């Protein structure tokens, strides 16, 4: 026979089992619902984190590209500046060489050849002005007079010249530039192209 004590224990166990079962159902329901919420929130946070990382990477890439772009612009600027420096130095060296060249026999030959060419264009002219460097005025004045005895001419010094001459028909206002400076100026484009091709 079951005693009262045993019945009480059995009842208590049944009550506990019921409470545990009912509570477990609620716990399972809570865990299920809450767990889903947690998972969803976790996924949401992960997506936000990925988005933030993606945005950060985009921002980093943007800044990196901006820096690279600025560096390329600066590099190009420095390159052009250096090219100009080298070009200017080259032109200056040519000018210095031209000044030394005026003391050579080759220069004398070039001067007289240029003189003949220009006077061929001015053969109808009677009043002509020559502009030369000071050294050439003394060197070529007599030669010009002997070569063109029927021409009325004068020779003046032009301090802007480094060699060669300019000649002007005073009656018809015709000017011909046979100076070394004009030859240098007309050759600048070729000089620049050669220098720049060497720097690439």
Short mmCIF file of C-alpha atoms in Angstrom, two decimals:
data_model
loop_
_atom_site.label_atom_id
_atom_site.label_comp_id
_atom_site.label_asym_id
_atom_site.label_seq_id
_atom_site.Cartn_x
_atom_site.Cartn_y
_atom_site.Cartn_z
CA UNK A 1 0.00 0.00 0.00
CA UNK A 2 1.20 3.47 -0.86
CA UNK A 3 1.71 5.60 2.17
CA UNK A 4 0.69 9.23 2.45
CA UNK A 5 4.32 10.21 2.37
CA UNK A 6 4.85 8.33 -0.86
CA UNK A 7 1.72 9.89 -2.35
CA UNK A 8 2.97 13.30 -1.37
CA UNK A 9 6.32 12.63 -3.02
CA UNK A 10 4.58 11.35 -6.14
CA UNK A 11 2.33 14.39 -6.27
CA UNK A 12 5.24 16.68 -5.71
CA UNK A 13 7.14 15.01 -8.54
CA UNK A 14 4.16 15.31 -10.87
CA UNK A 15 3.84 18.98 -9.99
CA UNK A 16 7.56 19.52 -10.54
CA UNK A 17 7.41 17.63 -13.83
CA UNK A 18 4.44 19.72 -14.96
CA UNK A 19 6.11 22.95 -13.91
CA UNK A 20 9.35 21.91 -15.57
CA UNK A 21 7.52 20.82 -18.72
CA UNK A 22 5.45 24.00 -18.91
CA UNK A 23 8.46 26.13 -18.15
CA UNK A 24 10.62 24.20 -20.58
CA UNK A 25 8.05 24.89 -23.30
CA UNK A 26 8.21 28.58 -22.48
CA UNK A 27 11.98 28.40 -22.27
CA UNK A 28 12.16 26.63 -25.60
CA UNK A 29 9.74 29.14 -27.10
CA UNK A 30 11.72 32.01 -25.60
CA UNK A 31 15.02 30.54 -26.73
CA UNK A 32 13.62 29.92 -30.17
CA UNK A 33 12.16 33.40 -30.60
CA UNK A 34 14.97 35.18 -28.79
CA UNK A 35 17.56 33.06 -30.51
CA UNK A 36 16.12 34.01 -33.89
CA UNK A 37 16.16 37.65 -32.89
CA UNK A 38 19.75 37.30 -31.75
CA UNK A 39 20.69 35.58 -35.00
CA UNK A 40 18.90 38.23 -37.05
CA UNK A 41 20.50 41.04 -35.08
CA UNK A 42 23.86 39.33 -35.35
CA UNK A 43 23.46 39.03 -39.12
CA UNK A 44 22.29 42.64 -39.28
CA UNK A 45 25.31 43.80 -37.30
CA UNK A 46 27.59 41.68 -39.47
CA UNK A 47 26.09 43.24 -42.62
CA UNK A 48 26.52 46.70 -41.12
CA UNK A 49 30.09 45.83 -40.21
CA UNK A 50 30.74 44.55 -43.73
CA UNK A 51 29.14 47.68 -45.14
CA UNK A 52 31.29 49.82 -42.86
CA UNK A 53 34.37 47.86 -43.88
CA UNK A 54 33.33 48.18 -47.53
CA UNK A 55 32.74 51.91 -47.13
CA UNK A 56 36.03 52.24 -45.30
CA UNK A 57 37.78 50.37 -48.08
CA UNK A 58 36.07 52.56 -50.67
CA UNK A 59 37.13 55.65 -48.72
CA UNK A 60 40.65 54.27 -48.37
CA UNK A 61 40.75 53.45 -52.09
CA UNK A 62 39.39 56.90 -52.89
CA UNK A 63 42.04 58.60 -50.78
CA UNK A 64 44.72 56.31 -52.18
CA UNK A 65 43.68 57.15 -55.75
CA UNK A 66 43.62 60.85 -54.88
CA UNK A 67 47.15 60.61 -53.49
CA UNK A 68 48.34 58.67 -56.54
CA UNK A 69 46.66 61.19 -58.84
CA UNK A 70 48.29 64.12 -57.02
CA UNK A 71 51.63 62.33 -57.11
CA UNK A 72 51.31 61.81 -60.88
CA UNK A 73 50.42 65.47 -61.40
CA UNK A 74 53.35 66.54 -59.24
CA UNK A 75 55.63 64.10 -61.05
CA UNK A 76 54.53 65.49 -64.42
CA UNK A 77 55.01 69.04 -63.14
CA UNK A 78 58.53 68.27 -61.90
CA UNK A 79 59.34 66.47 -65.15
CA UNK A 80 58.21 69.43 -67.26
CA UNK A 81 60.12 71.79 -64.98
CA UNK A 82 63.27 69.68 -65.31
CA UNK A 83 62.85 69.47 -69.07
CA UNK A 84 62.54 73.26 -69.25
CA UNK A 85 65.66 73.69 -67.10
CA UNK A 86 67.63 71.35 -69.36
CA UNK A 87 66.21 73.04 -72.47
CA UNK A 88 67.11 76.53 -71.18
CA UNK A 89 70.60 75.34 -70.26
CA UNK A 90 71.04 73.82 -73.72
CA UNK A 91 69.93 77.04 -75.45
CA UNK A 92 72.26 79.06 -73.23
CA UNK A 93 75.15 76.74 -74.10
CA UNK A 94 74.34 77.18 -77.79
CA UNK A 95 74.38 80.95 -77.34
CA UNK A 96 77.75 80.78 -75.60
CA UNK A 97 79.08 78.51 -78.33
CA UNK A 98 77.77 80.94 -80.95
CA UNK A 99 79.67 83.80 -79.33
CA UNK A 100 82.89 81.78 -79.49
CA UNK A 101 82.01 80.72 -83.04
CA UNK A 102 82.13 84.37 -84.20
CA UNK A 103 85.93 84.25 -83.82
CA UNK A 104 86.36 81.32 -86.21
CA UNK A 105 87.02 81.13 -89.95
CA UNK A 106 83.85 79.09 -90.37
CA UNK A 107 81.88 82.03 -88.99
CA UNK A 108 83.47 84.40 -91.49
CA UNK A 109 82.46 82.04 -94.29
CA UNK A 110 78.89 81.82 -92.91
CA UNK A 111 78.67 85.61 -92.57
CA UNK A 112 79.71 86.25 -96.18
CA UNK A 113 77.40 83.51 -97.48
CA UNK A 114 74.47 85.03 -95.56
CA UNK A 115 75.46 88.47 -96.85
CA UNK A 116 75.28 87.31 -100.48
CA UNK A 117 71.90 85.65 -99.92
CA UNK A 118 70.36 88.71 -98.30
CA UNK A 119 71.79 91.15 -100.85
CA UNK A 120 70.37 88.99 -103.65
CA UNK A 121 66.94 89.76 -102.23
CA UNK A 122 67.86 93.45 -101.89
CA UNK A 123 69.70 93.92 -105.19
CA UNK A 124 67.35 96.76 -106.19
CA UNK A 125 67.88 98.57 -102.90
CA UNK A 126 70.11 101.63 -102.76
CA UNK A 127 69.97 102.59 -99.09
CA UNK A 128 70.74 99.75 -96.73
CA UNK A 129 71.45 99.55 -93.00
CA UNK A 130 73.37 96.67 -91.47
CA UNK A 131 73.19 95.84 -87.76
CA UNK A 132 76.01 93.70 -86.40
CA UNK A 133 78.04 93.00 -83.27
CA UNK A 134 80.82 95.49 -82.62
CA UNK A 135 83.61 93.10 -83.60
CA UNK A 136 81.97 92.39 -86.97
CA UNK A 137 81.57 96.05 -87.81
CA UNK A 138 85.34 96.47 -87.93
CA UNK A 139 85.86 93.05 -89.50
CA UNK A 140 83.39 93.26 -92.42
CA UNK A 141 82.81 96.95 -93.16
CA UNK A 142 85.52 97.14 -95.79
CA UNK A 143 84.52 93.78 -97.34
CA UNK A 144 80.89 94.88 -97.73
CA UNK A 145 81.94 98.16 -99.34
CA UNK A 146 84.13 96.30 -101.83
CA UNK A 147 81.45 93.72 -102.65
CA UNK A 148 78.68 96.30 -103.17
CA UNK A 149 80.28 99.56 -104.30
CA UNK A 150 77.06 100.91 -105.84
CA UNK A 151 75.04 100.55 -102.67
CA UNK A 152 74.72 103.28 -100.09
CA UNK A 153 74.94 101.52 -96.76
CA UNK A 154 75.71 102.11 -93.10
CA UNK A 155 76.72 99.66 -90.39
CA UNK A 156 75.53 100.07 -86.81
CA UNK A 157 76.12 97.97 -83.71
CA UNK A 158 73.22 96.02 -82.19
CA UNK A 159 74.06 94.85 -78.67
CA UNK A 160 71.19 92.34 -78.74
CA UNK A 161 72.97 90.28 -81.39
CA UNK A 162 75.51 87.55 -80.65
CA UNK A 163 76.60 87.16 -84.25
CA UNK A 164 75.38 87.37 -87.82
CA UNK A 165 73.44 90.46 -88.83
CA UNK A 166 70.14 92.05 -89.69
CA UNK A 167 69.85 94.16 -92.81
CA UNK A 168 67.16 96.67 -93.69
CA UNK A 169 66.12 98.40 -96.90
CA UNK A 170 65.44 101.92 -95.67
CA UNK A 171 63.51 102.94 -98.79
CA UNK A 172 61.09 100.00 -98.87
CA UNK A 173 61.11 99.11 -95.19
CA UNK A 174 62.23 95.54 -95.85
CA UNK A 175 64.11 93.75 -93.07
CA UNK A 176 66.01 90.48 -93.32
CA UNK A 177 67.24 88.71 -90.19
CA UNK A 178 70.40 86.66 -90.73
CA UNK A 179 71.53 86.76 -87.10
CA UNK A 180 72.74 83.74 -85.17
CA UNK A 181 70.04 84.48 -82.61
CA UNK A 182 67.33 84.04 -85.24
CA UNK A 183 68.89 80.71 -86.25
CA UNK A 184 68.83 79.59 -82.62
CA UNK A 185 65.22 80.72 -82.20
CA UNK A 186 64.11 78.88 -85.34
CA UNK A 187 65.90 75.75 -84.11
CA UNK A 188 64.39 75.76 -80.61
CA UNK A 189 61.57 73.40 -81.54
CA UNK A 190 63.98 70.84 -82.98
CA UNK A 191 66.31 71.25 -79.99
CA UNK A 192 63.38 70.73 -77.62
CA UNK A 193 62.14 67.63 -79.44
CA UNK A 194 65.57 66.02 -79.36
CA UNK A 195 66.11 66.81 -75.69
CA UNK A 196 62.64 65.62 -74.65
CA UNK A 197 63.00 62.37 -76.60
CA UNK A 198 66.26 61.72 -74.74
CA UNK A 199 64.52 62.26 -71.39
CA UNK A 200 61.70 59.73 -71.98
#
